[in-house]
Tab-separated table of C-alpha atoms and ligand atoms in Angstrom:
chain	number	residue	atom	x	y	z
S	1	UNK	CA	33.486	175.027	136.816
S	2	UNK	CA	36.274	172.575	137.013
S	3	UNK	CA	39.787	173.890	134.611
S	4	UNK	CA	39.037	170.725	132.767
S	5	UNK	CA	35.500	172.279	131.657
S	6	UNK	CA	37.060	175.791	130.996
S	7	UNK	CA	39.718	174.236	128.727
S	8	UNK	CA	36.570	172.619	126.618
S	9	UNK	CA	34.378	175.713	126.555
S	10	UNK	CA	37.729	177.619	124.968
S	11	UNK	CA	37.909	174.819	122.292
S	12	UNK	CA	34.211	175.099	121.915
S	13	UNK	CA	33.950	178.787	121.907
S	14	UNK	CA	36.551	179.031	119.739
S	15	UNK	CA	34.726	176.942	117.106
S	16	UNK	CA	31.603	178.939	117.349
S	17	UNK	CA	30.109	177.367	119.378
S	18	UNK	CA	28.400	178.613	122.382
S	19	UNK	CA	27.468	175.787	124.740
S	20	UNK	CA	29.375	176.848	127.830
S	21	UNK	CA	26.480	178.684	129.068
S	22	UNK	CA	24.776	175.266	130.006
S	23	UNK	CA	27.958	172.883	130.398
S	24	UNK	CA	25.841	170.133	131.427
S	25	UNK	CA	24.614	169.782	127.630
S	26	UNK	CA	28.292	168.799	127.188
S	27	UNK	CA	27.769	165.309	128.961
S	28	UNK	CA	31.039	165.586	129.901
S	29	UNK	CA	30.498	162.991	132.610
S	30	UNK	CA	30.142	160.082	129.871
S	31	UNK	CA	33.132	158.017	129.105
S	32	UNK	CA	36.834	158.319	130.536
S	33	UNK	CA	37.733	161.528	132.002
S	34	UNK	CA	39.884	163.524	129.800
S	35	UNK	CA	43.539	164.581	131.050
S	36	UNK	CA	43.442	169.209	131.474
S	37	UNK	CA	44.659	169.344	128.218
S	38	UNK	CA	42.772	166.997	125.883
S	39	UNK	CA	39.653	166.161	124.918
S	40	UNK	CA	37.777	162.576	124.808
S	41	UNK	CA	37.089	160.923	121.326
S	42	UNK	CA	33.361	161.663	122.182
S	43	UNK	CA	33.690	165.088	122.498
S	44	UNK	CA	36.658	165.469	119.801
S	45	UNK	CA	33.432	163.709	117.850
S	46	UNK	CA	30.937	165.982	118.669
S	47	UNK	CA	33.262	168.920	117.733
S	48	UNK	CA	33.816	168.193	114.401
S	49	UNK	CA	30.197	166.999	113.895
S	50	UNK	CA	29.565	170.649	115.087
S	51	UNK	CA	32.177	172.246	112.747
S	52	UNK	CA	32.346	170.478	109.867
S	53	UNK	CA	29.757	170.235	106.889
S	54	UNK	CA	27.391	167.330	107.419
S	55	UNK	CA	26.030	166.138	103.941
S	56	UNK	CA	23.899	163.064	104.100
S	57	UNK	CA	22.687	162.209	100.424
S	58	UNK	CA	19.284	160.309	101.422
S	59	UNK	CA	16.949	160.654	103.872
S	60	UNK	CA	13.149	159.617	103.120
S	61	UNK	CA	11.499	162.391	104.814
S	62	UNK	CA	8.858	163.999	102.384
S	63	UNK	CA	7.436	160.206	101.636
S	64	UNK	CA	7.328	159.696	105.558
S	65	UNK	CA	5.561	163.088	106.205
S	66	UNK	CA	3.148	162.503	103.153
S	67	UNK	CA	1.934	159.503	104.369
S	68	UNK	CA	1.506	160.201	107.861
S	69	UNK	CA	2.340	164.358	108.488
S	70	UNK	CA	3.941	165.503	111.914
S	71	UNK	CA	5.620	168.851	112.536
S	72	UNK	CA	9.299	167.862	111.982
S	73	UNK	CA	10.567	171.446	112.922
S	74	UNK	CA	9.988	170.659	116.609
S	75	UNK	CA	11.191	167.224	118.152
S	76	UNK	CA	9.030	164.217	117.574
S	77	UNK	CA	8.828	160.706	119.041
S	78	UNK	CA	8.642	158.822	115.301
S	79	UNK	CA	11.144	158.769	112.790
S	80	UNK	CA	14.424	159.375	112.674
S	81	UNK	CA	14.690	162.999	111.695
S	82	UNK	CA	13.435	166.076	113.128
S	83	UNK	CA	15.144	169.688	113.488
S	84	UNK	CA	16.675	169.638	117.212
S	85	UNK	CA	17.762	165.859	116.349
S	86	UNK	CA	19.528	167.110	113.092
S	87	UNK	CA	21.335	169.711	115.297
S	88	UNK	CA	22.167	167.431	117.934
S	89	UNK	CA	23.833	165.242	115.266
S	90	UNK	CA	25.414	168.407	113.129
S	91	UNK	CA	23.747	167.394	110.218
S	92	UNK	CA	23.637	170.653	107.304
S	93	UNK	CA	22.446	169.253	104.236
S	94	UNK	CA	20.061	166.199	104.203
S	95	UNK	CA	19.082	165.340	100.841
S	96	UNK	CA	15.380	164.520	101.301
S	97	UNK	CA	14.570	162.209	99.017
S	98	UNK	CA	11.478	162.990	96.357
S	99	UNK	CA	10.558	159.101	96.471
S	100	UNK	CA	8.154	157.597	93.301
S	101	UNK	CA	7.340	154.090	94.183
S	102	UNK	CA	8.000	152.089	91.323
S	103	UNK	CA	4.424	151.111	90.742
S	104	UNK	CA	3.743	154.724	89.426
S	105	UNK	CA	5.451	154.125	86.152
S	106	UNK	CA	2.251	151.767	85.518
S	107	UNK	CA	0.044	153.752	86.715
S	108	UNK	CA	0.751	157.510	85.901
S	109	UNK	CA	0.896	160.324	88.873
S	110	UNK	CA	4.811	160.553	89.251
S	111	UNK	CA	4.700	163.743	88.013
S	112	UNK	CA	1.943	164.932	90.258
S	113	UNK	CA	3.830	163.485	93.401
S	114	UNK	CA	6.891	164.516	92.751
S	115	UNK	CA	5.529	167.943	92.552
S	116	UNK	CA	3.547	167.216	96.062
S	117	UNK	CA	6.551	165.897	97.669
S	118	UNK	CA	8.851	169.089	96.127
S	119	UNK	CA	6.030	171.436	97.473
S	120	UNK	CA	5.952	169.932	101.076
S	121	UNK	CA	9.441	170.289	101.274
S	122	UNK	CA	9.137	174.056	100.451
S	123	UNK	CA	6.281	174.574	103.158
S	124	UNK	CA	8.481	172.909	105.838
S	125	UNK	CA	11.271	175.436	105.024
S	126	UNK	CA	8.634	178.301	104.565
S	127	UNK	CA	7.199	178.014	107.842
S	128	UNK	CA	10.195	177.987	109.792
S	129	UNK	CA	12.753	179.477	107.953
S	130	UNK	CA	14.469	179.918	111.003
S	131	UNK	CA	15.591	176.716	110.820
S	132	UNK	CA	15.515	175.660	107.459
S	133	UNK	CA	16.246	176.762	103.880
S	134	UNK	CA	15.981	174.761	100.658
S	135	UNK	CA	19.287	174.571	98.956
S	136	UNK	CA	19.661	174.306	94.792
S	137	UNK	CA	23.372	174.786	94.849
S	138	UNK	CA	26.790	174.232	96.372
S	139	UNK	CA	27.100	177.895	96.871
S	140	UNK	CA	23.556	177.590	98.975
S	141	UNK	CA	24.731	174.814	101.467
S	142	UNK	CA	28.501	176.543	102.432
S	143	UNK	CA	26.323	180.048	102.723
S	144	UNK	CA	24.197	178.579	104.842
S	145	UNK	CA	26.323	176.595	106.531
S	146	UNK	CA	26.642	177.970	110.145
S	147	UNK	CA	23.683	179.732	109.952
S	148	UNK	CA	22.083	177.258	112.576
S	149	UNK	CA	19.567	176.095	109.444
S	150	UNK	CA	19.534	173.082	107.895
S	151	UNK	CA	19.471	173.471	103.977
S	152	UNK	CA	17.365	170.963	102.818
S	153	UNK	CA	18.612	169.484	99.524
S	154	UNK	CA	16.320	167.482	96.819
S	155	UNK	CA	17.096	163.944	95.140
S	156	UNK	CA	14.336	162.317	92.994
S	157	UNK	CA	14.326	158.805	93.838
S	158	UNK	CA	13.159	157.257	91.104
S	159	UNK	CA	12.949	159.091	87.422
S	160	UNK	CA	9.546	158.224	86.222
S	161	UNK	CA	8.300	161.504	87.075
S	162	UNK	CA	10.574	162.140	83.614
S	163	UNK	CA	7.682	160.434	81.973
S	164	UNK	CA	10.351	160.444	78.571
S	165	UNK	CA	10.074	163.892	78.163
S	166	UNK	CA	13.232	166.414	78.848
S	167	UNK	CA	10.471	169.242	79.365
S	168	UNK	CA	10.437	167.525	82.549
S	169	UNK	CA	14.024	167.555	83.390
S	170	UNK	CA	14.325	170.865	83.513
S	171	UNK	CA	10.918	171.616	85.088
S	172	UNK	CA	12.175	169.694	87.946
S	173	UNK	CA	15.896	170.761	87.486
S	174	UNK	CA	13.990	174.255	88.089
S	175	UNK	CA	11.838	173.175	91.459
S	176	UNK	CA	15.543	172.151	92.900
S	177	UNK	CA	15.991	168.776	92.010
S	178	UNK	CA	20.134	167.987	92.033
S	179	UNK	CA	19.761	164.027	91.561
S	180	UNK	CA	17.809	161.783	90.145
S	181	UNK	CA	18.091	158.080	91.005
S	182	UNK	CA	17.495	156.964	87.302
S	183	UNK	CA	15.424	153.573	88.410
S	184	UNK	CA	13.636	152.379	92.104
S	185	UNK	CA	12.773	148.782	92.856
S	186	UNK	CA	11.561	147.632	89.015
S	187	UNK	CA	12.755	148.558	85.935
S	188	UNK	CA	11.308	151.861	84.508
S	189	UNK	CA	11.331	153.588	80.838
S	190	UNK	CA	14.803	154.831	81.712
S	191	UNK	CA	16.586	152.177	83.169
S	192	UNK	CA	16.728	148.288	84.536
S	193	UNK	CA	16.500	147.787	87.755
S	194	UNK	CA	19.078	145.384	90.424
S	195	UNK	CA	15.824	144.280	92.261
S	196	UNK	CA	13.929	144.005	88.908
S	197	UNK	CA	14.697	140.112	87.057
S	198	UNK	CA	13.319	141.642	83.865
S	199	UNK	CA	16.186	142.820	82.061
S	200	UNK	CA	13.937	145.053	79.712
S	201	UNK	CA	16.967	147.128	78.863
S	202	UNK	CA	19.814	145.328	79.298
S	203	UNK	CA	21.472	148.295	81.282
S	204	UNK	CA	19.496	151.283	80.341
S	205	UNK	CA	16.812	152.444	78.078
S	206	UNK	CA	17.640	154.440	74.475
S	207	UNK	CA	15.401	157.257	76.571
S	208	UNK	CA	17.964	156.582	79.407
S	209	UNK	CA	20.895	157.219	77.299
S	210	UNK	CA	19.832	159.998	76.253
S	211	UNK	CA	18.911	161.466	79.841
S	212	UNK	CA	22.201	160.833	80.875
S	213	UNK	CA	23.615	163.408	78.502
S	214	UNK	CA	20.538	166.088	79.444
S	215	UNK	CA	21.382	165.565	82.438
S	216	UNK	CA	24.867	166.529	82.815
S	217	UNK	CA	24.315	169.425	80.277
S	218	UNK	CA	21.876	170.773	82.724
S	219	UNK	CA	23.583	169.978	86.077
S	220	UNK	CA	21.851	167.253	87.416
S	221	UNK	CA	23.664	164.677	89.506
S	222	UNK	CA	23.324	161.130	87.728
S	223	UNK	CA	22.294	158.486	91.555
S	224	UNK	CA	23.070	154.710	89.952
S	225	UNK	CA	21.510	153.564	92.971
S	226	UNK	CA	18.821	150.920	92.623
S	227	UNK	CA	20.065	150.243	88.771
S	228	UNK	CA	21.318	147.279	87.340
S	229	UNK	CA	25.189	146.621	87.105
S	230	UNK	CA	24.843	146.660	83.191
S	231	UNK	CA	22.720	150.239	83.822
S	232	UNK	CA	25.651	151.275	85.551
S	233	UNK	CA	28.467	150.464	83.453
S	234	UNK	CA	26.749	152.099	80.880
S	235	UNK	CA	26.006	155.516	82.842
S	236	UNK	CA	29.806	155.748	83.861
S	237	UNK	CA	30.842	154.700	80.312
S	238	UNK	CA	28.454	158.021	78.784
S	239	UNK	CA	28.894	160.169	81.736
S	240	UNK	CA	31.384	163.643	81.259
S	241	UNK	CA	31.301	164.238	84.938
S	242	UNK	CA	30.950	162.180	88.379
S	243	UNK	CA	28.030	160.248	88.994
S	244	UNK	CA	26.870	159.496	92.574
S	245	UNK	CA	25.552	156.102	94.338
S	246	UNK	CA	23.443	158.624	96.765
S	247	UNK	CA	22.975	155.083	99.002
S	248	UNK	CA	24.476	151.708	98.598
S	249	UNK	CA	27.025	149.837	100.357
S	250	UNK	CA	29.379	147.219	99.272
S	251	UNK	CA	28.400	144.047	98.022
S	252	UNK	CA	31.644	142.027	99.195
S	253	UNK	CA	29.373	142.126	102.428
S	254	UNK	CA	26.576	141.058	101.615
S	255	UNK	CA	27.441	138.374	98.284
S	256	UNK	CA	24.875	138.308	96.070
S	257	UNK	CA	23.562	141.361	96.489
S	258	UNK	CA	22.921	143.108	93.674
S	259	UNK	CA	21.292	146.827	94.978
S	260	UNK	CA	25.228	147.248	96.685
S	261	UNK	CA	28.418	147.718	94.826
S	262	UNK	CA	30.807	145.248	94.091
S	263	UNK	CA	34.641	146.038	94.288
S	264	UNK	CA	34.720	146.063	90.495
S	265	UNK	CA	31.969	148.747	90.049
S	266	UNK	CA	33.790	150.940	92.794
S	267	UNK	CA	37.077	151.218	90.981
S	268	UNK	CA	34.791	152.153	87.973
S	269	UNK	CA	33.195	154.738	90.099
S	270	UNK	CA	36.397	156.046	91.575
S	271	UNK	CA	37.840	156.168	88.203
S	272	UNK	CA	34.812	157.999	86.326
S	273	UNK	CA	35.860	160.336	89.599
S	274	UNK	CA	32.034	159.744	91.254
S	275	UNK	CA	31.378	158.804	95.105
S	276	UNK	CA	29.447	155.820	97.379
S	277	UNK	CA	27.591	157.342	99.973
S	278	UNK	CA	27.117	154.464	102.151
S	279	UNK	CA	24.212	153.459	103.296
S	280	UNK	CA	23.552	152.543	106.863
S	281	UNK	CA	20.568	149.990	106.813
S	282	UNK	CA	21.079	146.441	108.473
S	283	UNK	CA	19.962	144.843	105.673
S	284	UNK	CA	22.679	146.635	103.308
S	285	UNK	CA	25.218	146.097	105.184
S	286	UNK	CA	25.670	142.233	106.555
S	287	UNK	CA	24.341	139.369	104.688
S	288	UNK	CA	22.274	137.394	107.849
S	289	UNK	CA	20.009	140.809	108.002
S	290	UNK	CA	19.996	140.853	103.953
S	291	UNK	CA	18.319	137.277	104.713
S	292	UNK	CA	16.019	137.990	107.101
S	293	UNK	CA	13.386	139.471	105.030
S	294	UNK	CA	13.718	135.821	103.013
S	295	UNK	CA	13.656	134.185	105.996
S	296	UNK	CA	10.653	135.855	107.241
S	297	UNK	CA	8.941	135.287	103.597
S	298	UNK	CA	9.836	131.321	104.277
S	299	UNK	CA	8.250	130.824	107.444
S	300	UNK	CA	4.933	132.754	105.707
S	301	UNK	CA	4.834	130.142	103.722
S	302	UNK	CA	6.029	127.214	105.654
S	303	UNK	CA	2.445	128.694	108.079
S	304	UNK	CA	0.299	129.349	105.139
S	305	UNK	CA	-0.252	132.473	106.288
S	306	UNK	CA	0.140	136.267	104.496
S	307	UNK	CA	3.592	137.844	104.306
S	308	UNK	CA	1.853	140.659	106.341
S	309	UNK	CA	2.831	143.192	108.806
S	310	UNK	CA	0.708	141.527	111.859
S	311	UNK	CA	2.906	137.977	111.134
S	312	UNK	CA	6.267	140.261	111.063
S	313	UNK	CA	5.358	141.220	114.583
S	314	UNK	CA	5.175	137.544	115.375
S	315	UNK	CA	8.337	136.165	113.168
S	316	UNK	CA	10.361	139.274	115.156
S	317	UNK	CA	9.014	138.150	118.723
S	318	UNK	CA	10.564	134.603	117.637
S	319	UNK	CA	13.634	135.131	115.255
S	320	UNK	CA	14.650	138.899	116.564
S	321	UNK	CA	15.895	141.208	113.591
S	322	UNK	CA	20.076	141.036	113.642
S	323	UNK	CA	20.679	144.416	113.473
S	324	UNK	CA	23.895	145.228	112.350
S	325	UNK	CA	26.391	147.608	114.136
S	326	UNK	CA	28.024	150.915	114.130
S	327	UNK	CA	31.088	148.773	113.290
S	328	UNK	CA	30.066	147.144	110.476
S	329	UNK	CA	28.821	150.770	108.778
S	330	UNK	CA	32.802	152.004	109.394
S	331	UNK	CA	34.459	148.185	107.753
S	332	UNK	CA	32.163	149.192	104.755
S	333	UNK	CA	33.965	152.520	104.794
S	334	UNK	CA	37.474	151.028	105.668
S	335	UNK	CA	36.624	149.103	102.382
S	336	UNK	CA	36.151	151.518	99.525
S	337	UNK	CA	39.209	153.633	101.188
S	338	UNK	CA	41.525	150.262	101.261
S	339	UNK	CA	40.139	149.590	97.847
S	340	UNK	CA	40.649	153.150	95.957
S	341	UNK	CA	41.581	155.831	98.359
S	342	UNK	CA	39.720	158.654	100.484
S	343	UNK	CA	38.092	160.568	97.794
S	344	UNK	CA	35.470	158.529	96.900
S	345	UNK	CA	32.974	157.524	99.717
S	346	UNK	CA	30.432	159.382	101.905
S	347	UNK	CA	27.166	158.728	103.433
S	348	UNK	CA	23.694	158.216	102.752
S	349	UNK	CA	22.154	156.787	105.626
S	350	UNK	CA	18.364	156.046	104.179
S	351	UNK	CA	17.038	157.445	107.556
S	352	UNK	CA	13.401	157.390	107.232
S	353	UNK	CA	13.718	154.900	104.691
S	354	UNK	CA	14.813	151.416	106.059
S	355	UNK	CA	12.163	150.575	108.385
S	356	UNK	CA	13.498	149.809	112.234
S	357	UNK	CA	16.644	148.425	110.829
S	358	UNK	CA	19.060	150.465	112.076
S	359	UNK	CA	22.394	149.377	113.510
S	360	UNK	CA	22.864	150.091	117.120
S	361	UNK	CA	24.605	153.445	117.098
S	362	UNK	CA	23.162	154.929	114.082
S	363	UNK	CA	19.408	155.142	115.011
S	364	UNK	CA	18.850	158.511	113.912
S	365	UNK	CA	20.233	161.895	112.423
S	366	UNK	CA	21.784	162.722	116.103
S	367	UNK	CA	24.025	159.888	115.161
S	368	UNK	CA	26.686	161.072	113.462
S	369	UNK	CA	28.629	161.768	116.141
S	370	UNK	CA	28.756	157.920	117.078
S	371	UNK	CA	30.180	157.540	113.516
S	372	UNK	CA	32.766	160.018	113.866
S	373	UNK	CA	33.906	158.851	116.940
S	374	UNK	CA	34.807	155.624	115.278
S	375	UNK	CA	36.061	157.081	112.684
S	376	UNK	CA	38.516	158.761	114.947
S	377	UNK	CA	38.942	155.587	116.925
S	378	UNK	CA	40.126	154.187	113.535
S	379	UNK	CA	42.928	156.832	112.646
S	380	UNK	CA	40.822	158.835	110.506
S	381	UNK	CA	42.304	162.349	110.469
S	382	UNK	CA	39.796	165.183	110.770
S	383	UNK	CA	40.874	166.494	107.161
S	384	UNK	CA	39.798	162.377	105.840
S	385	UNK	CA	36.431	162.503	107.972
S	386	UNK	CA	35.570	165.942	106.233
S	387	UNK	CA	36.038	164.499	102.870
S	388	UNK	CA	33.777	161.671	104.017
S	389	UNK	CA	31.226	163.944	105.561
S	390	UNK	CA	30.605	166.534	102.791
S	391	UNK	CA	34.078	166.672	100.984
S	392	UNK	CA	33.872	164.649	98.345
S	393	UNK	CA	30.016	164.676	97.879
S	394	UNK	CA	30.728	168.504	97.436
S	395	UNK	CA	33.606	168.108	95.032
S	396	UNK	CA	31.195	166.031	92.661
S	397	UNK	CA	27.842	168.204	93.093
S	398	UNK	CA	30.770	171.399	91.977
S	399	UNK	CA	31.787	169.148	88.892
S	400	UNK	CA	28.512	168.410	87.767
S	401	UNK	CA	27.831	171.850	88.303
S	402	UNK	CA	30.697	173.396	86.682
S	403	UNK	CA	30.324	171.114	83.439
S	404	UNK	CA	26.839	172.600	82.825
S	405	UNK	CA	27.684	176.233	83.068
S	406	UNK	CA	30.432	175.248	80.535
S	407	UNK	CA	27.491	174.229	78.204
M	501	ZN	ZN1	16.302	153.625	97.987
């Protein structure tokens, strides 16, 4: 072992971690060689992915698994999260996301799903609970943080499953729901939608007002992802705590956009004390891959053909997807800090949930490391890229939760 290994396994021993056994896991080989006494940016990276809490606020797992099941305790070849990638990327708290397609508010069974989806998060955990363990509470991710398990959080994306009754709330409030993203793609009976051109509401619904207040008396997290601008002014205007955008990115990027946040509605959210967990899909974060999906809709019907997944083979064979970059994902985090400071932005990739959209760098949940690494590259210190990792999602999710003991 070369003195420039044993100074890394005392750093990495020292932070727990006990890699040294098998140095060649280190891949100390990629990148420059670092000087005796100092570490590369990848492995600096790959440290504090290791040592600090990972909190990633929405990953579409359950929907993923209920549609087409494979054993995600054990690495798999699909999707983009599985337990050894998780480790590999030093995630600790995914927040799988208990998705209700926005069709179920017409036709009833929210409430059955989200109860499916809640359970098969619960079976993963219960049949390896050596590697995972649900998690209702802050005090449940930062105890089982280090443990080597991942604590597997629960949003609701989507709140039809409410089905405008508060009985419901607090059933799922009790199954270990922390968020609820109030509306999905179209305009439910609690809020409007950004993708939705029927403005039934004109921000949200008298039912949604009224959830709003439930649910910060109860300790739910308020997600204004997905809801209209007016929806959101109005949450953050009623709201006694921090609300969360559990993934969005910034709308300065990608004009027009509506489902991202422009610079106006993240001073709002800074000031109401909330946080934008960015998310990392091409088509969220640059305004050519926004288009594509236009583009692609276009040249359906330039053909006269369906808008189906056998012509999206063929439109991606001739007009490849743009994906975006690692890059991009960190200007959209430069932003919100230039625009209101460190305390208000985190992440929330949509892994699972964005299709094969993914920048280059940030293909799965053994990512994060790439994204620290630029962070670092950047000027980040490690005390700014733990608020950004967990920090600030935690100091909100202890609000919310300190409010409704209060109550
Ligand atoms: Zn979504």
């Amino acid at each position: 072992m070369t003195p420039r290994l044993s100074l890394l396994c005392i750093a990495l021993l020292s932070s727990g971690l006990t890699a040294c056994s098998t140095p060649g896991q280190l891949n100390t080989t990629a990148g420059p060689k670092p000087a005796a006494n100092e570490l590369t940016v990848e492995q600096r990276a790959r440290l504090i992915a290791q040592n600090s809490m990972i909190i990633d606020t929405h990953i579409d797992v359950p929907y993923r698994l209920h549609k087409d099941w494979e054993d995600v305790s054990r690495a798999t070849e699909r999707g983009e999260f599985d337990y050894p990638r998780a480790r590999t990327g030093g995630l600790n708290v995914p927040f799988m996301s208990i998705y209700i397609p926005a069709s179920y508010e017409r036709s009833g069974g929210g409430y059955q799903l989200a109860n499916q989806l809640i359970d098969n998060m619960e079976a993963l955990a219960g049949r390896a609970p050596d590697k995972f363990a649900m998690a209702h509470s802050t005090e449940d991710a930062v105890a089982q943080f280090g443990s080597g398990k991942i604590s597997l959080a629960l949003g609701m994306e989507n709140g039809t499953p409410i089905a405008g009754d508060l009985a419901n709330l607090r059933h799922f409030y009790q199954r270990g729901i922390r968020y609820i993203t109030l509306a999905h793609s179209e305009s439910n009976h609690i809020s409007d939608s950004s993708y939705d051109l029927r403005r039934r509401w004109q921000g949200l619904s008298p039912f949604g007002k009224e959830l709003v207040v439930a649910m910060n008396n109860i300790g739910m997290m308020i997600d204004i992802s997905h809801v209209s601008d007016d929806a959101f002014y109005q949450t953050v205007a009623l709201s006694k705590v921090p609300v969360i955008a559990s993934h969005s990115s910034l709308r300065s990027f990608v004009p027009g956009f509506e489902r991202n946040m422009d610079d106006d509605m993240i001073k709002a959210l800074a000031k109401n004390g909330g946080v934008i967990q960015i998310n990392f899909g091409s088509s969220f974060v640059t305004a050519i891959a926004n288009q594509y999906g236009a583009m692609r809709k276009a040249a359906a019907e330039k053909a006269g053909v369906a808008n189906d997944a056998a012509f999206a083979n063929v439109f991606r064979q001739q007009q490849p997807y743009p994906f975006a970059t690692l890059e991009t994902v960190l200007d959209h985090i430069d932003h919100v800090v230039q625009l209101v400071g460190i305390d208000y932005v985190g992440i929330g990739s949509d892994y699972d949930g964005v299709g094969d959209s993914l920048p280059e760098g940030l293909k799965d949940v053994a990512s994060y490391p790439n994204l620290i690494a630029g962070l670092l590259e950047r000027g980040y210190s490690e005390a700014d890229i733990d608020k950004i990792l967990s920090g600030n999602l935690l100091r909100v999710w202890r609000e919310v939760e300190t409010y409704a003991r209060a109550q």
